[in-house]
mmCIF file of C-alpha atoms in Angstrom:
data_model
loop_
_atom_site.group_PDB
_atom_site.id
_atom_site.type_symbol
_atom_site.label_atom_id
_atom_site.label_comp_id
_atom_site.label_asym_id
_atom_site.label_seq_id
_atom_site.Cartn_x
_atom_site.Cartn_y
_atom_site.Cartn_z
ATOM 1 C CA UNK A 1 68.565 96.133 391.099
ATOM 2 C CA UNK A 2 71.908 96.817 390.754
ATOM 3 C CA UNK A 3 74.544 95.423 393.147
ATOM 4 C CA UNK A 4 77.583 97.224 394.555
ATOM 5 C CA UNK A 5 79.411 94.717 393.294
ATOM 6 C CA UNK A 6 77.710 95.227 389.596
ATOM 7 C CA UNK A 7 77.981 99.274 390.055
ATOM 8 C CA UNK A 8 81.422 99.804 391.380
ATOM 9 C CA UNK A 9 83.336 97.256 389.091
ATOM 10 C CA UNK A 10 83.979 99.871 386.236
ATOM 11 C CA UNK A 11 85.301 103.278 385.803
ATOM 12 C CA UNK A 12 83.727 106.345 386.273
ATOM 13 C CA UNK A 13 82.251 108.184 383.434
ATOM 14 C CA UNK A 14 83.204 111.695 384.972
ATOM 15 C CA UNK A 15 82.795 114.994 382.571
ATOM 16 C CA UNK A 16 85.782 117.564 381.865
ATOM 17 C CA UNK A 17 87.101 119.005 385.140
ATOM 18 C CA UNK A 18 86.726 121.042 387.283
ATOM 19 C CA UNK A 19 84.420 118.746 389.486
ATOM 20 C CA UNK A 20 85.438 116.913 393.222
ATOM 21 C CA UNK A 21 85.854 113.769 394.376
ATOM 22 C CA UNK A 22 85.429 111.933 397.967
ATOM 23 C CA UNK A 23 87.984 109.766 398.800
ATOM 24 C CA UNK A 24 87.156 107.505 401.277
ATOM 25 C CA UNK A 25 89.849 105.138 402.550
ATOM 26 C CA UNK A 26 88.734 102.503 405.463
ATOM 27 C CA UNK A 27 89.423 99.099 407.086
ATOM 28 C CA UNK A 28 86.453 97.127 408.604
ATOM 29 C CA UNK A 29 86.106 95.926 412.101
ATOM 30 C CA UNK A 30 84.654 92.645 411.146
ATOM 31 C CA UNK A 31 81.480 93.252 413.190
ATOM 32 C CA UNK A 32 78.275 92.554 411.555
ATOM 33 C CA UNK A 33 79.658 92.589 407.989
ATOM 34 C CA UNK A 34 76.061 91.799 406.770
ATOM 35 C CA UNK A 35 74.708 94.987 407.720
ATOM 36 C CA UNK A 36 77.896 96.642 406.886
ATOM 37 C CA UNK A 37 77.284 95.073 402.984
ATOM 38 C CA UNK A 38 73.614 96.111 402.866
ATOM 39 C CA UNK A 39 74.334 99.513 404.481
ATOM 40 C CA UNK A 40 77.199 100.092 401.381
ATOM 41 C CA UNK A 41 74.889 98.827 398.398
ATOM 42 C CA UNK A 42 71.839 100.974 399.747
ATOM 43 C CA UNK A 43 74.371 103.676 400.068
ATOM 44 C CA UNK A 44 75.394 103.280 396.314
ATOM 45 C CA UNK A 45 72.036 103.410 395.913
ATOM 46 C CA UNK A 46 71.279 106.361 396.870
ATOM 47 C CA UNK A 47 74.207 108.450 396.136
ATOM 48 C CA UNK A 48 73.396 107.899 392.367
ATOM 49 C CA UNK A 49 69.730 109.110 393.511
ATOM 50 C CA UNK A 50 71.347 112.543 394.863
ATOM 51 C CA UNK A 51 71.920 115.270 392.263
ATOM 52 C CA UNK A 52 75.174 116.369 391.306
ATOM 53 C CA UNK A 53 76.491 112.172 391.467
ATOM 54 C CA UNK A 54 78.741 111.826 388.774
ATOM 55 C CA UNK A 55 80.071 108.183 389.543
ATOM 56 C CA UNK A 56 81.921 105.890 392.019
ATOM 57 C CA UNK A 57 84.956 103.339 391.840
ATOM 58 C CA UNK A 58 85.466 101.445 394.903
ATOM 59 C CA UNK A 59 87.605 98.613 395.782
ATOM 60 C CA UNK A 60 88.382 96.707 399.116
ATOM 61 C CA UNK A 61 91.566 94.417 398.346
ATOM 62 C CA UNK A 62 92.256 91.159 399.914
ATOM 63 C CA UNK A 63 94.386 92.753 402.394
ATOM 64 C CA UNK A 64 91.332 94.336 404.315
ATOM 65 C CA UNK A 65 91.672 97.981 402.637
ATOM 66 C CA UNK A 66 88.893 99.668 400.879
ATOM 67 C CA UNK A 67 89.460 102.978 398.596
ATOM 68 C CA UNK A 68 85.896 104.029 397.356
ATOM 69 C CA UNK A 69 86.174 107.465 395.445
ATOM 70 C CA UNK A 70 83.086 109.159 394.347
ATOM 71 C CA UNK A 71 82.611 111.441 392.154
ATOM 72 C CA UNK A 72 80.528 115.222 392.409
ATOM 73 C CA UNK A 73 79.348 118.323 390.387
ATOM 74 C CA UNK A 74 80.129 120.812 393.316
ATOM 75 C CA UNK A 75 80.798 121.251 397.005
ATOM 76 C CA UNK A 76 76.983 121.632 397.397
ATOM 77 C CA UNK A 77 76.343 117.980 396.150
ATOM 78 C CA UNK A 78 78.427 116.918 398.209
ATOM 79 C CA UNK A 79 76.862 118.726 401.425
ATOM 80 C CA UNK A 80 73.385 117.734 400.175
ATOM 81 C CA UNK A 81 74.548 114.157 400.325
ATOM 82 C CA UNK A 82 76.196 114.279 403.944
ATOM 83 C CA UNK A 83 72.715 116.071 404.769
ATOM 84 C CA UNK A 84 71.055 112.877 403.536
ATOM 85 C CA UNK A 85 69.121 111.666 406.732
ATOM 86 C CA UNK A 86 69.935 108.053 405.451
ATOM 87 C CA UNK A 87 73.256 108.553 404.691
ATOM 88 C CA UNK A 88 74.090 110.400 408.125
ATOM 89 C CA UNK A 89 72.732 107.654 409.776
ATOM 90 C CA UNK A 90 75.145 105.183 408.070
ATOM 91 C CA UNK A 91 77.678 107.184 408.841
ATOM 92 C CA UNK A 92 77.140 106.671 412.374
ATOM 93 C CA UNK A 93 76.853 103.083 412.438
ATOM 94 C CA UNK A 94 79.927 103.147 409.968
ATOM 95 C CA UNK A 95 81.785 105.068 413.298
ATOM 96 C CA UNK A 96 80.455 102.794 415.734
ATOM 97 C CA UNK A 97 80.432 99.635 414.500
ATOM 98 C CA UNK A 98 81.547 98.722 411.068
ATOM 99 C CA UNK A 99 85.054 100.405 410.205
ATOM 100 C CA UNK A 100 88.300 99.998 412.306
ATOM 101 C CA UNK A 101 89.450 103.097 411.004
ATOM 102 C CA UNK A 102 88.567 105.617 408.095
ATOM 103 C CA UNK A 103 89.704 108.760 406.358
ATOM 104 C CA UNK A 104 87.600 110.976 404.218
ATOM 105 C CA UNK A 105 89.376 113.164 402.107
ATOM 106 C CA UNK A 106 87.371 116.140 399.941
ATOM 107 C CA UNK A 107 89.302 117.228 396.649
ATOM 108 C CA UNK A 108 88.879 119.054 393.633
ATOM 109 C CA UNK A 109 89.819 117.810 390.686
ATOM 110 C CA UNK A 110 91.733 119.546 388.429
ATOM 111 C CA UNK A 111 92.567 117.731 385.165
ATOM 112 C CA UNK A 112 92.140 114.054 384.284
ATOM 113 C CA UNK A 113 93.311 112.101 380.869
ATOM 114 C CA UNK A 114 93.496 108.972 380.233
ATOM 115 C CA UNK A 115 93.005 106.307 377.723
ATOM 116 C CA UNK A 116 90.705 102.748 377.250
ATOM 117 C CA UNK A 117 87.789 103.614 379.809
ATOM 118 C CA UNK A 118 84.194 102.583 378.702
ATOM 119 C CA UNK B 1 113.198 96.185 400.406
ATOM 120 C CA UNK B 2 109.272 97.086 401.282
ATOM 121 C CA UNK B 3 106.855 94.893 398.548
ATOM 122 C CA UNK B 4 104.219 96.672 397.343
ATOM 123 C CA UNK B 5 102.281 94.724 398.988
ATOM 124 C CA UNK B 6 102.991 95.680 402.036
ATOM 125 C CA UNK B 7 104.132 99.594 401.792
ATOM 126 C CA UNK B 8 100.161 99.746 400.264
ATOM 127 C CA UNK B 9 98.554 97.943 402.828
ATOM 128 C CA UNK B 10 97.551 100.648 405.050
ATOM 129 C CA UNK B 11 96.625 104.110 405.259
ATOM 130 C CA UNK B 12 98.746 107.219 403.921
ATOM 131 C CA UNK B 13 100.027 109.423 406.581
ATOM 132 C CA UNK B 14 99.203 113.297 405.341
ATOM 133 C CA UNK B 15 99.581 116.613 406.756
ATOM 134 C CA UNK B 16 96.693 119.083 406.871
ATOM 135 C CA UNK B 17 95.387 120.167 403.621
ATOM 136 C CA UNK B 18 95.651 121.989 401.420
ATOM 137 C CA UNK B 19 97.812 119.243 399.588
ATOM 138 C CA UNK B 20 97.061 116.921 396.335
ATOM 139 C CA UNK B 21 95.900 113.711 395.378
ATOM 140 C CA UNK B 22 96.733 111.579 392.282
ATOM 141 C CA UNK B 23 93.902 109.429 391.772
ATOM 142 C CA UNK B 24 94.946 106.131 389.555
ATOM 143 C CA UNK B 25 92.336 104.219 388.241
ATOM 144 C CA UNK B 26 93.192 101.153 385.687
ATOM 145 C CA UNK B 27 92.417 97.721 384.675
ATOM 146 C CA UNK B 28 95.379 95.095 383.688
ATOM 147 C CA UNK B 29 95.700 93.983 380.232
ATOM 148 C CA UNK B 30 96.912 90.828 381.233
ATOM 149 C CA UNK B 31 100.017 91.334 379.313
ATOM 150 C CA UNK B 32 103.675 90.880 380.943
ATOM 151 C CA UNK B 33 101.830 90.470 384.630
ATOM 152 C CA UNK B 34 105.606 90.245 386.133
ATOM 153 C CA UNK B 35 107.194 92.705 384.212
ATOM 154 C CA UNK B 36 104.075 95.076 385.663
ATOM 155 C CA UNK B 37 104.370 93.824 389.207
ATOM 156 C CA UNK B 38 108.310 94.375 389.452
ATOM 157 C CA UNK B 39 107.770 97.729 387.603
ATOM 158 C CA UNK B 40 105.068 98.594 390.323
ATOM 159 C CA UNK B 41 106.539 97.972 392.877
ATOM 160 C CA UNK B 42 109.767 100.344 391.870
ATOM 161 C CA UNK B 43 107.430 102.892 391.539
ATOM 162 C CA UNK B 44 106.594 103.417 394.536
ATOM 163 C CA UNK B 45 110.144 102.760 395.995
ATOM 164 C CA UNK B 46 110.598 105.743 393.489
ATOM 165 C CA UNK B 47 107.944 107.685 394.138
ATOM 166 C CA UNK B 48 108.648 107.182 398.195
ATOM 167 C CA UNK B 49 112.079 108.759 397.548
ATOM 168 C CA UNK B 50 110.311 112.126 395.296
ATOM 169 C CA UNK B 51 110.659 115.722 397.319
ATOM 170 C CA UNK B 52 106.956 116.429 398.383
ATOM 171 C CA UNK B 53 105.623 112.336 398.248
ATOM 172 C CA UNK B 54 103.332 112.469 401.330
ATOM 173 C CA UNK B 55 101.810 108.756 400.679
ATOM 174 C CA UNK B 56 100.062 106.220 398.777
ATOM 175 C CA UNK B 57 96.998 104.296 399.175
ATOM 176 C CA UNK B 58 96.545 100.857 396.325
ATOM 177 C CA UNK B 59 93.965 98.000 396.294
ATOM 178 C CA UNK B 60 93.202 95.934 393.909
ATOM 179 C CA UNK B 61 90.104 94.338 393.704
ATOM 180 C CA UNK B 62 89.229 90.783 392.778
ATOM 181 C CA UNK B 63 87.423 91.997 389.719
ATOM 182 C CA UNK B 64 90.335 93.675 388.626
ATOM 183 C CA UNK B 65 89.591 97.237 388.953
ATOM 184 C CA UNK B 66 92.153 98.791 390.689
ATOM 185 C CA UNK B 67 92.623 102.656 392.778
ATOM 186 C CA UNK B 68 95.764 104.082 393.658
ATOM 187 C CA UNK B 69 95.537 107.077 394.934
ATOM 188 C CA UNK B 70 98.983 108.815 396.245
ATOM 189 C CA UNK B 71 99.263 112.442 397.517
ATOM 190 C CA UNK B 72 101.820 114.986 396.940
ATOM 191 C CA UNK B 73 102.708 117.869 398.714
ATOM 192 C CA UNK B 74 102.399 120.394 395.985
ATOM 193 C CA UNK B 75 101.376 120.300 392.397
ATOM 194 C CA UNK B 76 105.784 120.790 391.599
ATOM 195 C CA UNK B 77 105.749 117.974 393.382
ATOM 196 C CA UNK B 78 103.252 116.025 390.729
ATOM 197 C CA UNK B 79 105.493 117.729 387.487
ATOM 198 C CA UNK B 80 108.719 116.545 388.942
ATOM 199 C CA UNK B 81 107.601 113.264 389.467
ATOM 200 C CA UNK B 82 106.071 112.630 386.113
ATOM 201 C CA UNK B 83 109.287 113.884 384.647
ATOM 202 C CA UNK B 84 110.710 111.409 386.515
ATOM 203 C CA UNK B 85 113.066 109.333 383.093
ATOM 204 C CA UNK B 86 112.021 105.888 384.950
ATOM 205 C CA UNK B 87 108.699 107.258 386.093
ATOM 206 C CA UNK B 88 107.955 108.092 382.336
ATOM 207 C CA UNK B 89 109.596 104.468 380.977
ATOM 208 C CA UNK B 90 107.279 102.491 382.936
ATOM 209 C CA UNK B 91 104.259 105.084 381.853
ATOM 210 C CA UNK B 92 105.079 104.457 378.417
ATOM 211 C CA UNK B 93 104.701 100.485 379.040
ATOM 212 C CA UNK B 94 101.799 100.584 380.893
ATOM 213 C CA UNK B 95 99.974 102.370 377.980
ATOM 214 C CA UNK B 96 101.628 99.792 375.076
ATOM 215 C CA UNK B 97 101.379 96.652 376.967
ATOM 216 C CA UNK B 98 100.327 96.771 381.053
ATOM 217 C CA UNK B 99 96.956 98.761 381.177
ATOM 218 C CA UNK B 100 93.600 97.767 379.203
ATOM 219 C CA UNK B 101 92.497 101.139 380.700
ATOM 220 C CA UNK B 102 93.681 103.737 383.060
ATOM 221 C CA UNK B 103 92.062 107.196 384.155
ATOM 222 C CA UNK B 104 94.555 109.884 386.057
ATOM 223 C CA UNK B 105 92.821 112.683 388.249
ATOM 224 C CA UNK B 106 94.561 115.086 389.744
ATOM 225 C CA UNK B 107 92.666 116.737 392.572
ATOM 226 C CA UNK B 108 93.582 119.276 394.974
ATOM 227 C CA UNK B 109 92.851 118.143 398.887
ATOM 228 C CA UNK B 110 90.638 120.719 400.473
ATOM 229 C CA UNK B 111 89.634 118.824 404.034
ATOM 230 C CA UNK B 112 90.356 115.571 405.435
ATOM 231 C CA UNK B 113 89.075 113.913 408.502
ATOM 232 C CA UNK B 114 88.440 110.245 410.186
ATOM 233 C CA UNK B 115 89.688 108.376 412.668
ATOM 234 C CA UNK B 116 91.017 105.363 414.382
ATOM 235 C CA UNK B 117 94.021 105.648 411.150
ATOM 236 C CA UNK B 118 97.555 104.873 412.465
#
Protein backbone atom coordinates (compact mmCIF):
# COMPACT_ATOMS: atom_id res chain seq x y z
CA UNK A 1 0.00 0.00 0.00
CA UNK A 2 1.04 3.20 -0.66
CA UNK A 3 1.58 5.79 2.09
CA UNK A 4 0.66 9.48 2.02
CA UNK A 5 3.88 10.10 2.73
CA UNK A 6 5.11 7.78 -0.42
CA UNK A 7 2.13 9.36 -2.72
CA UNK A 8 2.30 13.02 -2.02
CA UNK A 9 6.20 13.45 -2.05
CA UNK A 10 6.38 14.13 -5.91
CA UNK A 11 4.80 16.27 -8.45
CA UNK A 12 1.78 15.87 -10.13
CA UNK A 13 1.65 14.37 -13.50
CA UNK A 14 -1.34 16.68 -14.62
CA UNK A 15 -2.32 16.72 -18.60
CA UNK A 16 -2.51 20.07 -20.78
CA UNK A 17 -4.98 22.53 -19.23
CA UNK A 18 -7.84 23.33 -18.95
CA UNK A 19 -8.48 21.05 -15.82
CA UNK A 20 -9.09 22.35 -11.78
CA UNK A 21 -7.45 22.07 -8.84
CA UNK A 22 -8.53 22.00 -4.93
CA UNK A 23 -6.54 23.90 -2.85
CA UNK A 24 -6.80 23.07 0.49
CA UNK A 25 -4.89 25.14 3.04
CA UNK A 26 -5.27 24.03 6.95
CA UNK A 27 -3.63 24.04 10.42
CA UNK A 28 -4.34 21.08 12.81
CA UNK A 29 -5.77 21.26 16.24
CA UNK A 30 -3.49 18.69 17.65
CA UNK A 31 -6.39 16.46 18.75
CA UNK A 32 -6.16 12.89 17.93
CA UNK A 33 -3.48 13.30 15.23
CA UNK A 34 -3.60 9.45 14.78
CA UNK A 35 -6.91 9.40 13.39
CA UNK A 36 -6.30 12.63 11.72
CA UNK A 37 -3.09 10.63 9.79
CA UNK A 38 -5.16 7.54 8.97
CA UNK A 39 -8.22 9.63 7.97
CA UNK A 40 -5.62 11.68 5.29
CA UNK A 41 -3.83 8.43 3.83
CA UNK A 42 -7.33 6.61 3.40
CA UNK A 43 -8.40 9.84 1.91
CA UNK A 44 -5.45 9.74 -0.65
CA UNK A 45 -6.61 6.59 -1.08
CA UNK A 46 -9.52 7.02 -2.31
CA UNK A 47 -9.38 10.17 -4.19
CA UNK A 48 -7.03 8.32 -6.69
CA UNK A 49 -9.99 5.60 -6.67
CA UNK A 50 -12.56 8.46 -7.87
CA UNK A 51 -12.64 9.17 -11.61
CA UNK A 52 -11.55 12.27 -13.01
CA UNK A 53 -8.23 12.25 -10.12
CA UNK A 54 -5.48 13.55 -11.90
CA UNK A 55 -2.91 13.86 -8.91
CA UNK A 56 -2.10 15.48 -5.52
CA UNK A 57 0.96 17.46 -3.94
CA UNK A 58 0.61 18.11 -0.38
CA UNK A 59 2.87 19.43 2.17
CA UNK A 60 2.46 20.39 5.95
CA UNK A 61 5.76 22.44 6.91
CA UNK A 62 7.33 22.47 10.24
CA UNK A 63 5.55 25.53 11.10
CA UNK A 64 2.10 23.67 11.47
CA UNK A 65 0.73 24.67 7.82
CA UNK A 66 -0.46 22.19 5.35
CA UNK A 67 -1.14 23.16 1.46
CA UNK A 68 -2.50 19.89 -0.21
CA UNK A 69 -3.61 20.72 -3.90
CA UNK A 70 -5.32 18.11 -5.88
CA UNK A 71 -5.76 17.83 -9.04
CA UNK A 72 -9.34 17.12 -11.36
CA UNK A 73 -10.72 16.48 -14.93
CA UNK A 74 -13.92 18.67 -14.34
CA UNK A 75 -16.20 20.33 -11.83
CA UNK A 76 -18.19 17.02 -11.84
CA UNK A 77 -15.15 15.02 -10.39
CA UNK A 78 -14.86 17.13 -8.11
CA UNK A 79 -18.67 17.02 -6.89
CA UNK A 80 -18.58 13.22 -7.23
CA UNK A 81 -15.74 13.24 -4.76
CA UNK A 82 -17.38 15.68 -2.08
CA UNK A 83 -20.48 13.22 -2.68
CA UNK A 84 -18.17 10.43 -1.54
CA UNK A 85 -20.03 9.06 1.64
CA UNK A 86 -16.43 8.40 3.05
CA UNK A 87 -15.02 11.43 2.19
CA UNK A 88 -18.06 13.60 3.59
CA UNK A 89 -17.69 11.92 6.61
CA UNK A 90 -14.01 12.98 6.98
CA UNK A 91 -14.87 16.10 6.28
CA UNK A 92 -16.87 16.32 9.28
CA UNK A 93 -14.54 14.99 11.68
CA UNK A 94 -11.88 17.23 9.81
CA UNK A 95 -14.51 20.34 11.09
CA UNK A 96 -14.94 19.03 14.41
CA UNK A 97 -12.01 17.75 15.54
CA UNK A 98 -8.86 17.65 13.56
CA UNK A 99 -8.13 21.18 11.86
CA UNK A 100 -7.86 24.56 13.76
CA UNK A 101 -8.76 26.24 10.76
CA UNK A 102 -9.08 25.47 6.90
CA UNK A 103 -9.76 27.04 3.54
CA UNK A 104 -10.82 25.25 0.44
CA UNK A 105 -10.36 27.03 -2.56
CA UNK A 106 -11.88 25.55 -6.17
CA UNK A 107 -9.88 26.85 -9.35
CA UNK A 108 -9.48 26.27 -12.83
CA UNK A 109 -6.46 26.03 -14.22
CA UNK A 110 -5.54 27.77 -17.04
CA UNK A 111 -1.98 27.18 -18.31
CA UNK A 112 0.93 25.46 -16.57
CA UNK A 113 4.82 25.10 -17.85
CA UNK A 114 7.44 24.17 -16.28
CA UNK A 115 10.62 22.29 -16.44
CA UNK A 116 12.47 18.98 -14.49
CA UNK A 117 9.18 17.19 -13.17
CA UNK A 118 9.16 13.29 -13.38
CA UNK B 1 11.72 43.40 7.61
CA UNK B 2 9.03 40.27 7.62
CA UNK B 3 11.27 36.71 6.96
CA UNK B 4 9.74 34.53 4.85
CA UNK B 5 9.33 32.56 7.34
CA UNK B 6 7.10 34.25 9.03
CA UNK B 7 4.98 36.43 6.30
CA UNK B 8 4.26 32.44 4.99
CA UNK B 9 3.32 31.05 8.08
CA UNK B 10 -0.29 31.49 7.98
CA UNK B 11 -3.18 31.74 5.85
CA UNK B 12 -3.69 34.30 2.83
CA UNK B 13 -6.33 36.80 3.42
CA UNK B 14 -8.58 36.91 -0.07
CA UNK B 15 -11.59 38.61 -1.17
CA UNK B 16 -14.49 36.73 -2.74
CA UNK B 17 -13.78 35.06 -5.92
CA UNK B 18 -13.60 35.31 -8.78
CA UNK B 19 -9.74 36.02 -8.33
CA UNK B 20 -6.45 33.82 -9.28
CA UNK B 21 -4.10 31.55 -7.91
CA UNK B 22 -0.42 30.90 -8.84
CA UNK B 23 0.27 27.52 -7.86
CA UNK B 24 4.31 26.94 -7.36
CA UNK B 25 5.41 23.63 -7.13
CA UNK B 26 9.42 22.86 -7.04
CA UNK B 27 12.11 20.86 -5.57
CA UNK B 28 15.68 22.55 -4.55
CA UNK B 29 18.67 21.66 -6.43
CA UNK B 30 20.72 22.06 -3.59
CA UNK B 31 22.75 24.60 -5.33
CA UNK B 32 23.50 28.23 -3.75
CA UNK B 33 20.82 27.32 -0.72
CA UNK B 34 21.54 31.10 0.61
CA UNK B 35 21.62 32.83 -2.43
CA UNK B 36 17.88 31.03 -2.93
CA UNK B 37 16.71 31.80 0.57
CA UNK B 38 17.72 35.65 0.45
CA UNK B 39 16.31 35.72 -3.15
CA UNK B 40 13.01 34.16 -1.70
CA UNK B 41 12.46 35.96 0.66
CA UNK B 42 12.69 39.40 -1.61
CA UNK B 43 10.22 37.94 -3.56
CA UNK B 44 7.71 38.06 -1.66
CA UNK B 45 8.66 41.49 -0.08
CA UNK B 46 8.29 42.20 -3.92
CA UNK B 47 5.52 40.50 -4.74
CA UNK B 48 3.68 42.00 -1.33
CA UNK B 49 4.32 45.47 -2.81
CA UNK B 50 2.67 44.31 -6.74
CA UNK B 51 -0.92 46.22 -7.56
CA UNK B 52 -3.50 43.29 -7.27
CA UNK B 53 -1.10 40.79 -4.71
CA UNK B 54 -3.96 39.48 -2.50
CA UNK B 55 -1.59 36.79 -0.58
CA UNK B 56 0.64 33.94 -0.38
CA UNK B 57 0.54 30.64 1.14
CA UNK B 58 4.47 28.48 1.23
CA UNK B 59 5.46 25.23 3.05
CA UNK B 60 8.04 23.31 2.59
CA UNK B 61 8.06 19.93 3.44
CA UNK B 62 10.74 17.82 5.06
CA UNK B 63 11.06 15.77 1.93
CA UNK B 64 11.69 18.69 0.04
CA UNK B 65 8.74 19.16 -2.06
CA UNK B 66 7.61 22.42 -1.73
CA UNK B 67 3.85 24.54 -2.68
CA UNK B 68 3.55 28.08 -2.90
CA UNK B 69 0.62 29.09 -3.91
CA UNK B 70 -0.04 33.11 -4.01
CA UNK B 71 -3.21 34.78 -5.42
CA UNK B 72 -3.62 37.77 -7.49
CA UNK B 73 -6.35 39.89 -8.02
CA UNK B 74 -6.56 39.70 -11.74
CA UNK B 75 -4.71 37.85 -14.41
CA UNK B 76 -2.85 41.86 -15.27
CA UNK B 77 -2.00 41.41 -12.08
CA UNK B 78 -0.01 37.87 -12.84
CA UNK B 79 1.65 39.65 -16.37
CA UNK B 80 2.85 42.62 -14.45
CA UNK B 81 4.36 40.73 -11.92
CA UNK B 82 6.24 38.30 -14.06
CA UNK B 83 7.52 41.28 -15.95
CA UNK B 84 8.65 42.30 -12.90
CA UNK B 85 13.09 43.00 -14.09
CA UNK B 86 13.93 41.45 -10.44
CA UNK B 87 11.00 39.09 -10.52
CA UNK B 88 12.41 37.73 -13.92
CA UNK B 89 16.38 37.81 -12.55
CA UNK B 90 15.66 35.56 -9.80
CA UNK B 91 13.34 33.30 -12.36
CA UNK B 92 16.19 33.02 -14.53
CA UNK B 93 18.41 31.62 -11.47
CA UNK B 94 16.08 29.43 -10.17
CA UNK B 95 15.90 27.58 -13.57
CA UNK B 96 20.10 27.61 -14.05
CA UNK B 97 21.02 26.89 -10.57
CA UNK B 98 18.05 26.96 -7.57
CA UNK B 99 15.28 24.49 -8.83
CA UNK B 100 15.86 20.62 -9.71
CA UNK B 101 12.19 20.99 -10.81
CA UNK B 102 9.42 23.45 -10.71
CA UNK B 103 5.73 23.28 -12.17
CA UNK B 104 3.68 26.85 -12.46
CA UNK B 105 -0.26 26.64 -12.67
CA UNK B 106 -2.15 29.34 -13.09
CA UNK B 107 -5.75 28.79 -12.06
CA UNK B 108 -8.61 31.00 -11.90
CA UNK B 109 -10.49 30.94 -8.21
CA UNK B 110 -14.10 30.08 -8.73
CA UNK B 111 -15.34 29.46 -4.81
CA UNK B 112 -13.66 29.48 -1.61
CA UNK B 113 -14.88 28.55 1.77
CA UNK B 114 -13.61 27.27 5.44
CA UNK B 115 -13.34 28.46 8.56
CA UNK B 116 -11.77 29.20 11.85
CA UNK B 117 -8.83 31.25 9.26
CA UNK B 118 -7.72 34.60 10.81
Amino acid sequence: MTTVHESCAMFAHTPAPPYYAVIFTSTLSGKDVEGYAEAAERMVELAQAQPGFLGIESVRGADGLGLTVSYWASEEAIKLWRDNAEHAAARAKGRSDWYAAMVTRVARVERAYGFGAP
